[in-house]
mmCIF file of C-alpha atoms and ligand atoms in Angstrom:
data_model
loop_
_atom_site.group_PDB
_atom_site.id
_atom_site.type_symbol
_atom_site.label_atom_id
_atom_site.label_comp_id
_atom_site.label_asym_id
_atom_site.label_seq_id
_atom_site.Cartn_x
_atom_site.Cartn_y
_atom_site.Cartn_z
ATOM 1 C CA MET A 131 -130.435 -3.020 6.442
ATOM 2 C CA VAL A 132 -130.058 0.470 7.716
ATOM 3 C CA ILE A 133 -132.794 1.831 10.608
ATOM 4 C CA LEU A 134 -133.299 5.286 11.758
ATOM 5 C CA GLY A 135 -134.313 5.484 15.307
ATOM 6 C CA ILE A 136 -136.298 8.400 16.954
ATOM 7 C CA GLU A 137 -136.597 9.042 20.439
ATOM 8 C CA SER A 138 -138.378 11.641 22.432
ATOM 9 C CA SER A 139 -140.100 10.265 25.506
ATOM 10 C CA CYS A 140 -138.737 12.388 28.150
ATOM 11 C CA ASP A 141 -136.214 15.677 28.016
ATOM 12 C CA GLU A 142 -133.769 13.928 25.073
ATOM 13 C CA THR A 143 -134.659 14.603 21.370
ATOM 14 C CA ALA A 144 -132.473 11.662 19.913
ATOM 15 C CA ALA A 145 -131.914 9.796 16.698
ATOM 16 C CA GLY A 146 -129.505 7.496 15.551
ATOM 17 C CA LEU A 147 -128.700 4.871 12.560
ATOM 18 C CA VAL A 148 -128.203 1.413 13.087
ATOM 19 C CA GLU A 149 -126.866 -1.282 10.262
ATOM 20 C CA ILE A 150 -127.902 -4.770 10.891
ATOM 21 C CA ASN A 151 -126.393 -7.678 8.730
ATOM 22 C CA GLY A 152 -127.406 -11.156 8.053
ATOM 23 C CA SER A 153 -125.646 -12.473 11.284
ATOM 24 C CA LEU A 154 -127.805 -10.027 13.036
ATOM 25 C CA ASP A 155 -124.550 -7.985 13.899
ATOM 26 C CA CYS A 156 -125.460 -4.373 14.685
ATOM 27 C CA LEU A 157 -123.253 -1.447 13.578
ATOM 28 C CA LEU A 158 -123.770 2.223 15.087
ATOM 29 C CA LEU A 159 -123.538 4.820 12.215
ATOM 30 C CA SER A 160 -124.810 7.907 14.382
ATOM 31 C CA ASN A 161 -125.953 8.858 17.679
ATOM 32 C CA VAL A 162 -127.258 12.621 17.974
ATOM 33 C CA VAL A 163 -128.854 13.614 21.257
ATOM 34 C CA ALA A 164 -130.078 17.016 22.177
ATOM 35 C CA SER A 165 -131.016 17.400 25.614
ATOM 36 C CA SER A 166 -133.216 19.994 27.223
ATOM 37 C CA MET A 167 -131.700 19.097 30.572
ATOM 38 C CA ASP A 168 -130.206 22.815 31.195
ATOM 39 C CA LEU A 169 -133.650 24.353 30.985
ATOM 40 C CA HIS A 170 -135.117 21.806 33.606
ATOM 41 C CA VAL A 171 -132.188 22.065 36.422
ATOM 42 C CA GLN A 172 -133.723 25.304 37.864
ATOM 43 C CA TYR A 173 -136.877 23.230 38.705
ATOM 44 C CA GLY A 174 -134.968 20.187 39.825
ATOM 45 C CA GLY A 175 -136.929 17.832 37.495
ATOM 46 C CA VAL A 176 -138.112 17.631 34.172
ATOM 47 C CA VAL A 177 -141.165 20.114 33.352
ATOM 48 C CA PRO A 178 -143.275 17.941 30.620
ATOM 49 C CA GLU A 179 -144.301 21.474 28.674
ATOM 50 C CA ILE A 180 -140.812 22.993 28.649
ATOM 51 C CA ALA A 181 -139.439 19.204 27.423
ATOM 52 C CA ALA A 182 -142.315 19.021 24.492
ATOM 53 C CA ARG A 183 -141.539 22.612 23.182
ATOM 54 C CA SER A 184 -137.681 21.814 23.170
ATOM 55 C CA HIS A 185 -138.535 18.495 21.205
ATOM 56 C CA ILE A 186 -140.487 20.694 18.587
ATOM 57 C CA GLU A 187 -137.374 22.756 17.980
ATOM 58 C CA ALA A 188 -134.723 20.214 18.065
ATOM 59 C CA ILE A 189 -136.218 17.207 16.276
ATOM 60 C CA ILE A 190 -135.834 18.091 12.728
ATOM 61 C CA PRO A 191 -131.948 19.297 12.987
ATOM 62 C CA VAL A 192 -131.371 15.942 15.063
ATOM 63 C CA VAL A 193 -132.832 13.797 12.632
ATOM 64 C CA GLU A 194 -130.978 15.681 9.620
ATOM 65 C CA GLU A 195 -127.765 15.309 11.556
ATOM 66 C CA ALA A 196 -128.409 11.680 12.504
ATOM 67 C CA ILE A 197 -129.014 10.259 8.895
ATOM 68 C CA THR A 198 -125.899 12.352 7.324
ATOM 69 C CA PRO A 199 -123.614 9.285 7.049
ATOM 70 C CA MET A 200 -126.221 7.619 4.662
ATOM 71 C CA GLY A 201 -128.868 9.618 3.437
ATOM 72 C CA TRP A 202 -132.400 8.874 3.111
ATOM 73 C CA ASP A 203 -132.046 6.310 -0.171
ATOM 74 C CA SER A 204 -129.776 4.136 2.207
ATOM 75 C CA ILE A 205 -132.348 3.809 4.860
ATOM 76 C CA ASP A 206 -134.679 0.956 5.106
ATOM 77 C CA ALA A 207 -137.143 1.680 7.961
ATOM 78 C CA ILE A 208 -138.109 4.177 10.491
ATOM 79 C CA ALA A 209 -138.309 3.111 14.160
ATOM 80 C CA VAL A 210 -139.768 5.173 16.965
ATOM 81 C CA THR A 211 -140.498 5.291 20.617
ATOM 82 C CA TYR A 212 -144.343 5.468 21.084
ATOM 83 C CA GLY A 213 -144.469 4.658 24.753
ATOM 84 C CA ALA A 214 -143.890 4.841 27.820
ATOM 85 C CA GLY A 215 -143.341 8.252 28.395
ATOM 86 C CA LEU A 216 -144.645 11.999 28.631
ATOM 87 C CA GLY A 217 -147.453 12.441 26.351
ATOM 88 C CA GLY A 218 -146.440 15.726 24.889
ATOM 89 C CA SER A 219 -142.896 14.813 24.188
ATOM 90 C CA LEU A 220 -143.911 11.162 22.606
ATOM 91 C CA LEU A 221 -146.039 13.086 20.201
ATOM 92 C CA VAL A 222 -143.581 15.291 18.707
ATOM 93 C CA GLY A 223 -141.383 11.945 17.917
ATOM 94 C CA VAL A 224 -144.171 9.900 16.789
ATOM 95 C CA MET A 225 -145.802 12.834 14.264
ATOM 96 C CA THR A 226 -142.294 13.219 13.013
ATOM 97 C CA ALA A 227 -141.807 9.603 12.423
ATOM 98 C CA ARG A 228 -145.177 9.078 10.994
ATOM 99 C CA SER A 229 -144.756 12.125 8.513
ATOM 100 C CA LEU A 230 -141.273 10.759 7.449
ATOM 101 C CA ALA A 231 -142.416 7.288 6.954
ATOM 102 C CA ILE A 232 -145.371 8.741 4.548
ATOM 103 C CA ALA A 233 -143.099 11.151 2.644
ATOM 104 C CA LYS A 234 -139.834 8.988 2.254
ATOM 105 C CA ASN A 235 -142.293 5.855 1.860
ATOM 106 C CA LYS A 236 -140.255 3.750 4.676
ATOM 107 C CA PRO A 237 -141.707 1.167 6.917
ATOM 108 C CA LEU A 238 -142.517 2.309 10.301
ATOM 109 C CA TYR A 239 -141.920 0.070 13.328
ATOM 110 C CA ALA A 240 -143.570 1.347 17.072
ATOM 111 C CA ILE A 241 -140.840 0.900 19.926
ATOM 112 C CA ASN A 242 -141.435 0.132 23.562
ATOM 113 C CA HIS A 243 -138.887 2.635 25.213
ATOM 114 C CA VAL A 244 -138.037 0.271 28.108
ATOM 115 C CA GLU A 245 -137.537 -2.828 25.811
ATOM 116 C CA GLY A 246 -135.296 -0.276 23.591
ATOM 117 C CA HIS A 247 -133.128 0.285 26.502
ATOM 118 C CA VAL A 248 -132.124 -3.370 26.667
ATOM 119 C CA TYR A 249 -131.305 -3.484 22.849
ATOM 120 C CA ALA A 250 -128.575 -0.606 23.290
ATOM 121 C CA ASN A 251 -126.739 -3.711 24.370
ATOM 122 C CA PHE A 252 -126.893 -5.540 21.118
ATOM 123 C CA ILE A 253 -124.586 -2.775 19.262
ATOM 124 C CA THR A 254 -121.348 -4.222 18.973
ATOM 125 C CA SER A 255 -119.454 -2.187 16.200
ATOM 126 C CA THR A 256 -119.045 1.374 15.322
ATOM 127 C CA PRO A 257 -116.782 3.778 13.086
ATOM 128 C CA LEU A 258 -117.595 6.252 15.585
ATOM 129 C CA PRO A 259 -114.651 7.568 17.782
ATOM 130 C CA ASP A 260 -115.047 7.141 21.800
ATOM 131 C CA TYR A 261 -117.643 4.299 22.176
ATOM 132 C CA LYS A 262 -116.772 1.312 24.299
ATOM 133 C CA LEU A 263 -118.944 -1.524 23.166
ATOM 134 C CA PRO A 264 -119.201 -5.042 23.884
ATOM 135 C CA SER A 265 -117.474 -7.457 21.383
ATOM 136 C CA SER A 266 -120.571 -9.845 21.055
ATOM 137 C CA PRO A 267 -124.177 -9.398 21.653
ATOM 138 C CA PRO A 268 -126.070 -11.027 24.892
ATOM 139 C CA SER A 269 -126.811 -14.594 24.702
ATOM 140 C CA PHE A 270 -130.314 -15.976 25.589
ATOM 141 C CA PRO A 271 -131.832 -16.546 27.751
ATOM 142 C CA CYS A 272 -131.026 -13.261 28.973
ATOM 143 C CA LEU A 273 -131.794 -11.361 32.365
ATOM 144 C CA ALA A 274 -132.174 -7.774 31.765
ATOM 145 C CA LEU A 275 -132.073 -5.099 34.783
ATOM 146 C CA ILE A 276 -133.607 -1.830 33.498
ATOM 147 C CA VAL A 277 -132.761 1.153 35.948
ATOM 148 C CA SER A 278 -133.768 4.611 34.758
ATOM 149 C CA GLY A 279 -135.375 7.881 35.786
ATOM 150 C CA GLY A 280 -138.779 6.387 34.809
ATOM 151 C CA HIS A 281 -138.039 2.642 35.053
ATOM 152 C CA SER A 282 -136.963 -0.345 37.353
ATOM 153 C CA GLN A 283 -137.628 -3.396 35.764
ATOM 154 C CA LEU A 284 -136.198 -6.924 35.957
ATOM 155 C CA VAL A 285 -136.983 -8.775 32.599
ATOM 156 C CA LEU A 286 -136.310 -12.181 31.485
ATOM 157 C CA PHE A 287 -135.698 -12.365 27.698
ATOM 158 C CA ARG A 288 -135.823 -16.240 26.382
ATOM 159 C CA ASP A 289 -135.426 -14.954 22.695
ATOM 160 C CA HIS A 290 -135.865 -11.493 20.703
ATOM 161 C CA PHE A 291 -139.514 -10.843 21.130
ATOM 162 C CA ASP A 292 -140.159 -13.468 23.849
ATOM 163 C CA TYR A 293 -139.754 -12.388 27.387
ATOM 164 C CA THR A 294 -141.597 -12.195 30.835
ATOM 165 C CA LEU A 295 -141.555 -9.249 33.024
ATOM 166 C CA LEU A 296 -140.335 -10.666 36.284
ATOM 167 C CA GLY A 297 -140.957 -7.468 38.446
ATOM 168 C CA GLN A 298 -141.014 -3.790 38.269
ATOM 169 C CA THR A 299 -141.364 -0.602 40.722
ATOM 170 C CA GLN A 300 -144.833 -0.198 42.389
ATOM 171 C CA ASP A 301 -144.056 3.679 42.751
ATOM 172 C CA ASP A 302 -140.804 5.716 42.146
ATOM 173 C CA ALA A 303 -137.985 4.473 39.873
ATOM 174 C CA VAL A 304 -134.624 3.862 41.210
ATOM 175 C CA GLY A 305 -133.205 7.060 38.984
ATOM 176 C CA GLU A 306 -136.426 9.173 40.236
ATOM 177 C CA ALA A 307 -135.437 7.929 43.749
ATOM 178 C CA PHE A 308 -131.644 9.601 43.055
ATOM 179 C CA ASP A 309 -133.115 12.630 41.820
ATOM 180 C CA LYS A 310 -135.381 13.166 44.792
ATOM 181 C CA VAL A 311 -132.680 12.620 47.319
ATOM 182 C CA ALA A 312 -130.539 14.924 45.319
ATOM 183 C CA LYS A 313 -133.221 17.597 45.926
ATOM 184 C CA ILE A 314 -133.388 16.976 49.635
ATOM 185 C CA ILE A 315 -129.617 17.399 49.882
ATOM 186 C CA GLY A 316 -129.395 20.092 47.482
ATOM 187 C CA LEU A 317 -127.455 18.555 44.704
ATOM 188 C CA PRO A 318 -128.366 19.553 41.313
ATOM 189 C CA TYR A 319 -130.375 17.639 38.764
ATOM 190 C CA PRO A 320 -129.756 15.128 37.521
ATOM 191 C CA GLY A 321 -129.547 13.513 40.856
ATOM 192 C CA GLY A 322 -127.772 10.284 39.945
ATOM 193 C CA PRO A 323 -124.391 11.611 38.970
ATOM 194 C CA SER A 324 -124.424 14.093 41.535
ATOM 195 C CA VAL A 325 -125.439 11.973 44.244
ATOM 196 C CA GLY A 326 -122.869 9.314 43.116
ATOM 197 C CA LYS A 327 -120.259 11.910 43.332
ATOM 198 C CA LYS A 328 -120.918 13.225 46.719
ATOM 199 C CA ALA A 329 -121.126 9.475 48.012
ATOM 200 C CA LEU A 330 -117.615 9.116 47.466
ATOM 201 C CA GLU A 331 -116.735 11.541 50.340
ATOM 202 C CA GLY A 332 -119.285 9.899 52.637
ATOM 203 C CA ASN A 333 -119.513 6.866 54.872
ATOM 204 C CA PRO A 334 -122.134 4.158 53.278
ATOM 205 C CA ARG A 335 -122.355 2.732 56.626
ATOM 206 C CA ALA A 336 -122.905 5.871 58.696
ATOM 207 C CA PHE A 337 -126.406 4.864 59.639
ATOM 208 C CA SER A 338 -128.959 2.458 58.183
ATOM 209 C CA LEU A 339 -131.859 2.784 55.943
ATOM 210 C CA PRO A 340 -134.758 0.555 55.470
ATOM 211 C CA LYS A 341 -135.206 -1.853 52.306
ATOM 212 C CA ALA A 342 -139.065 -2.327 51.091
ATOM 213 C CA LYS A 343 -140.384 -5.812 51.463
ATOM 214 C CA MET A 344 -142.732 -6.601 48.362
ATOM 215 C CA GLN A 345 -144.995 -9.539 48.003
ATOM 216 C CA ASN A 346 -143.680 -9.887 44.342
ATOM 217 C CA LYS A 347 -139.959 -10.836 45.265
ATOM 218 C CA TYR A 348 -139.104 -8.938 41.950
ATOM 219 C CA ASP A 349 -141.007 -6.012 42.544
ATOM 220 C CA PHE A 350 -139.074 -2.770 43.682
ATOM 221 C CA SER A 351 -140.420 0.187 45.934
ATOM 222 C CA PHE A 352 -138.437 2.990 46.371
ATOM 223 C CA SER A 353 -140.725 5.888 47.704
ATOM 224 C CA GLY A 354 -140.389 4.540 51.673
ATOM 225 C CA LEU A 355 -136.529 4.806 50.965
ATOM 226 C CA LYS A 356 -136.728 8.362 49.772
ATOM 227 C CA THR A 357 -138.928 9.134 52.698
ATOM 228 C CA ALA A 358 -136.756 7.774 55.256
ATOM 229 C CA VAL A 359 -133.893 9.737 53.819
ATOM 230 C CA LEU A 360 -135.893 12.788 54.242
ATOM 231 C CA ARG A 361 -136.753 12.034 57.988
ATOM 232 C CA HIS A 362 -133.006 11.239 58.592
ATOM 233 C CA ALA A 363 -132.067 14.459 57.001
ATOM 234 C CA GLN A 364 -134.582 16.417 59.419
ATOM 235 C CA ALA A 365 -133.407 14.507 62.411
ATOM 236 C CA ALA A 366 -129.689 14.979 61.356
ATOM 237 C CA CYS A 367 -130.136 18.783 61.702
ATOM 238 C CA GLY A 368 -132.142 18.775 64.844
ATOM 239 C CA GLN A 369 -135.845 19.131 63.513
ATOM 240 C CA ASP A 370 -138.835 16.922 63.242
ATOM 241 C CA PHE A 371 -140.943 15.788 60.376
ATOM 242 C CA THR A 372 -142.559 19.466 60.067
ATOM 243 C CA PHE A 373 -139.360 20.966 58.865
ATOM 244 C CA ALA A 374 -139.816 22.036 55.258
ATOM 245 C CA SER A 375 -137.413 20.197 52.826
ATOM 246 C CA ARG A 376 -136.496 22.939 50.876
ATOM 247 C CA LEU A 377 -134.692 24.512 53.988
ATOM 248 C CA LEU A 378 -132.604 21.181 54.453
ATOM 249 C CA PRO A 379 -129.943 22.046 51.796
ATOM 250 C CA GLU A 380 -128.935 24.952 54.124
ATOM 251 C CA ALA A 381 -129.521 23.267 57.452
ATOM 252 C CA LEU A 382 -127.175 20.161 56.697
ATOM 253 C CA THR A 383 -123.477 20.533 56.873
ATOM 254 C CA ASP A 384 -121.470 19.139 53.818
ATOM 255 C CA PRO A 385 -120.120 15.920 55.937
ATOM 256 C CA GLN A 386 -123.968 15.063 56.609
ATOM 257 C CA LYS A 387 -124.919 15.279 52.948
ATOM 258 C CA ALA A 388 -122.255 13.135 51.960
ATOM 259 C CA ASP A 389 -123.198 10.402 54.631
ATOM 260 C CA ILE A 390 -126.616 10.651 53.208
ATOM 261 C CA ALA A 391 -125.487 10.336 49.474
ATOM 262 C CA ALA A 392 -123.453 7.437 50.557
ATOM 263 C CA VAL A 393 -125.970 5.406 52.569
ATOM 264 C CA PHE A 394 -128.889 5.968 50.203
ATOM 265 C CA GLN A 395 -126.749 4.789 47.009
ATOM 266 C CA ARG A 396 -125.345 1.887 48.932
ATOM 267 C CA VAL A 397 -129.144 0.662 50.076
ATOM 268 C CA ALA A 398 -130.910 1.745 46.771
ATOM 269 C CA ILE A 399 -128.130 -0.245 44.512
ATOM 270 C CA GLU A 400 -128.122 -3.161 47.183
ATOM 271 C CA THR A 401 -131.889 -3.363 46.595
ATOM 272 C CA VAL A 402 -131.903 -4.015 42.687
ATOM 273 C CA VAL A 403 -128.720 -6.034 43.040
ATOM 274 C CA ASP A 404 -130.468 -8.304 45.611
ATOM 275 C CA LYS A 405 -133.293 -8.869 43.119
ATOM 276 C CA THR A 406 -131.030 -9.404 40.236
ATOM 277 C CA LEU A 407 -128.981 -12.034 42.151
ATOM 278 C CA VAL A 408 -132.262 -13.573 43.267
ATOM 279 C CA ALA A 409 -133.474 -14.085 39.608
ATOM 280 C CA TYR A 410 -130.106 -15.197 38.485
ATOM 281 C CA ASN A 411 -130.209 -18.004 40.852
ATOM 282 C CA GLU A 412 -133.727 -18.894 39.916
ATOM 283 C CA PHE A 413 -133.182 -18.686 35.832
ATOM 284 C CA SER A 414 -129.627 -19.400 35.336
ATOM 285 C CA PRO A 415 -129.443 -17.143 32.580
ATOM 286 C CA ALA A 416 -126.636 -17.068 29.872
ATOM 287 C CA SER A 417 -126.131 -13.408 30.208
ATOM 288 C CA VAL A 418 -126.979 -10.405 32.421
ATOM 289 C CA VAL A 419 -127.409 -6.776 30.770
ATOM 290 C CA ILE A 420 -128.122 -3.401 32.683
ATOM 291 C CA ALA A 421 -129.954 -0.777 30.749
ATOM 292 C CA GLY A 422 -131.045 2.671 31.454
ATOM 293 C CA GLY A 423 -129.580 5.741 32.738
ATOM 294 C CA VAL A 424 -128.639 4.412 36.342
ATOM 295 C CA ALA A 425 -126.449 1.398 34.557
ATOM 296 C CA SER A 426 -123.700 4.086 34.644
ATOM 297 C CA ASN A 427 -123.432 4.266 38.198
ATOM 298 C CA HIS A 428 -120.216 2.972 39.749
ATOM 299 C CA GLU A 429 -121.559 1.589 42.803
ATOM 300 C CA LEU A 430 -124.099 -0.582 40.812
ATOM 301 C CA ARG A 431 -121.090 -1.940 38.684
ATOM 302 C CA SER A 432 -118.987 -2.710 41.511
ATOM 303 C CA GLN A 433 -121.618 -4.395 43.624
ATOM 304 C CA LEU A 434 -122.802 -6.331 40.560
ATOM 305 C CA ALA A 435 -118.940 -7.569 39.842
ATOM 306 C CA GLU A 436 -118.631 -8.563 43.388
ATOM 307 C CA ARG A 437 -121.838 -10.485 43.996
ATOM 308 C CA LEU A 438 -123.031 -12.037 40.627
ATOM 309 C CA PRO A 439 -121.344 -15.243 39.335
ATOM 310 C CA ILE A 440 -121.413 -13.971 35.843
ATOM 311 C CA GLU A 441 -119.338 -11.376 33.958
ATOM 312 C CA ILE A 442 -121.390 -8.490 32.562
ATOM 313 C CA ALA A 443 -120.655 -6.827 29.343
ATOM 314 C CA TYR A 444 -121.565 -2.995 29.695
ATOM 315 C CA THR A 445 -122.174 -0.910 27.114
ATOM 316 C CA ASP A 446 -120.967 2.806 26.597
ATOM 317 C CA PRO A 447 -122.628 5.425 28.970
ATOM 318 C CA LYS A 448 -123.913 7.466 25.927
ATOM 319 C CA LEU A 449 -125.973 4.284 25.102
ATOM 320 C CA CYS A 450 -127.398 3.835 28.659
ATOM 321 C CA THR A 451 -129.467 7.215 28.967
ATOM 322 C CA ASP A 452 -132.052 7.893 26.410
ATOM 323 C CA ASN A 453 -130.701 7.678 22.785
ATOM 324 C CA GLY A 454 -132.058 7.135 19.220
ATOM 325 C CA ALA A 455 -129.539 4.282 18.543
ATOM 326 C CA MET A 456 -130.887 1.835 20.952
ATOM 327 C CA ILE A 457 -134.566 2.436 19.518
ATOM 328 C CA ALA A 458 -132.929 2.025 15.897
ATOM 329 C CA THR A 459 -131.377 -1.302 17.126
ATOM 330 C CA LEU A 460 -134.921 -2.565 18.350
ATOM 331 C CA GLY A 461 -136.296 -1.659 15.174
ATOM 332 C CA ALA A 462 -133.553 -3.399 13.224
ATOM 333 C CA PHE A 463 -134.246 -6.813 14.772
ATOM 334 C CA LYS A 464 -138.245 -6.081 14.214
ATOM 335 C CA ALA A 465 -137.127 -5.322 10.809
ATOM 336 C CA LYS A 466 -134.937 -8.268 10.210
ATOM 337 C CA LEU A 467 -136.961 -10.814 12.045
ATOM 338 C CA ASN A 468 -140.292 -10.193 10.221
ATOM 339 C CA GLN A 469 -142.159 -8.194 13.063
ATOM 340 C CA SER A 470 -145.429 -6.290 12.197
ATOM 341 C CA VAL A 471 -145.099 -2.891 11.176
ATOM 342 C CA SER A 472 -147.213 -0.278 12.174
ATOM 343 C CA ASP A 473 -149.637 2.074 9.908
ATOM 344 C CA PRO A 474 -148.268 5.664 9.401
ATOM 345 C CA TYR A 475 -151.668 7.138 9.297
ATOM 346 C CA SER A 476 -152.639 5.680 12.634
ATOM 347 C CA LEU A 477 -149.793 5.050 15.186
ATOM 348 C CA VAL A 478 -150.770 6.617 18.479
ATOM 349 C CA ILE A 479 -148.837 7.390 21.686
ATOM 350 C CA GLN A 480 -149.139 5.178 24.854
ATOM 351 C CA PRO A 481 -147.968 7.251 27.547
ATOM 352 C CA ASN A 482 -148.596 4.173 30.043
ATOM 353 C CA LEU A 483 -147.186 1.393 27.821
ATOM 354 C CA SER A 484 -145.760 -1.426 29.742
ATOM 355 C CA MET A 485 -143.726 -4.278 29.034
HETATM 356 O O1 KG4 B 618 -132.481 6.360 30.936
HETATM 357 P P1 KG4 B 618 -132.612 7.838 31.454
HETATM 358 O O2 KG4 B 618 -131.609 8.788 30.588
HETATM 359 O O3 KG4 B 618 -134.075 8.338 31.291
HETATM 360 C C1 KG4 B 618 -135.092 7.508 31.474
HETATM 361 O O4 KG4 B 618 -135.565 6.710 30.629
HETATM 362 O O5 KG4 B 618 -135.713 8.014 32.545
HETATM 363 O O6 KG4 B 618 -132.096 7.920 32.939
HETATM 364 C C2 KG4 B 618 -132.063 9.037 33.323
HETATM 365 C C3 KG4 B 618 -132.023 8.610 35.037
HETATM 366 C C4 KG4 B 618 -132.096 10.074 35.978
HETATM 367 O O7 KG4 B 618 -133.091 9.819 36.911
HETATM 368 C C5 KG4 B 618 -130.628 10.149 36.546
HETATM 369 O O8 KG4 B 618 -130.421 10.526 37.822
HETATM 370 C C6 KG4 B 618 -130.181 8.571 36.653
HETATM 371 O O9 KG4 B 618 -130.647 7.888 35.227
HETATM 372 N N1 KG4 B 618 -128.595 8.418 36.453
HETATM 373 C C7 KG4 B 618 -128.174 8.104 37.139
HETATM 374 C C8 KG4 B 618 -126.341 8.087 37.006
HETATM 375 N N2 KG4 B 618 -126.420 8.773 35.806
HETATM 376 C C9 KG4 B 618 -127.883 9.045 35.512
HETATM 377 N N3 KG4 B 618 -128.224 7.225 38.324
HETATM 378 C C10 KG4 B 618 -127.282 7.117 39.300
HETATM 379 N N4 KG4 B 618 -125.714 6.878 38.876
HETATM 380 C C11 KG4 B 618 -125.682 7.470 37.618
HETATM 381 N N5 KG4 B 618 -124.400 7.830 37.586
HETATM 382 ZN ZN1 ZN B 619 -134.992 5.783 29.224
#
């Protein structure tokens, strides 16, 4: 079976093709991503209206390029992200998928974006160059740490379509915290890669930052950490809490910025690894997978390797950030395992969809 996946929940317009066989092995056939990130850099974050307009321009060329290896006749079904995400952005992908499902007479599968991120780890082979993939799919039970710009979740998958959400962020996502800290110290958007790079020059133990204590031990909170970074930055340049944050990039020295990046990254990553380790000890999963944009963070990978008594098979960074292939992969399992299809005449977006 060959599945086309369409993704447009944030600032990436993406489509991918995945083939699934009788043994449920997934082969990546194409993965096309057009990002409007460059247009958002000057604002330091995604501007929803600009993202939605960019999706409209990009979606047809992206889908056309993605289906090139096979052509419509060989495609068995269409999968599309219908939530969670930005309303205007989701609408473009969902309306495109609905129209294509009707015009090409293909079954349509509605995909939860966060669940989709996890399924990037089920792609195990590809004829495409420059992809580093795990050699086998994750075994169940599987503990999934989902860390992106919009989500921070710990989920226990007992099997396909049988999972429990152990905990999630109660405010900012971890990637969002990276983006906000980057803005405070004047590093470019997206903040994850730029904070990670700056952190290499700093001392991760230069000062301390607090970790939030949550009622549910698997929940996260990053807004207090971000505020603590802001207060530290203001104090570091001899100012109090009334000092405008937009003036901080000018007022801070380069070594101060590097230390802030290093300490913040250590504490943010420690927080997610602490909880992953507690969940690992409680549930003894057969595998652990990491999904979402922050999964490519080096500090996360090294802390996990150091502290978790199980080896993690990472997928390619191109499949960690938003992409259509992960949506196609979850769609492929839905199609193969007889999950229900969506009505192409009535599928609606769900911007606040949870797991
Ligand atoms: O999964 P993704 O592409 O989009 C969402 O679904 O949110 O994740 C984007 C997020 C951004 O917040 C970005 O700063 C973060 O992932 N990110 C990273 C790294 N690369 C991307 N965070 C930390 N370290 C990285 N290397
Ligand atoms: Zn995402």
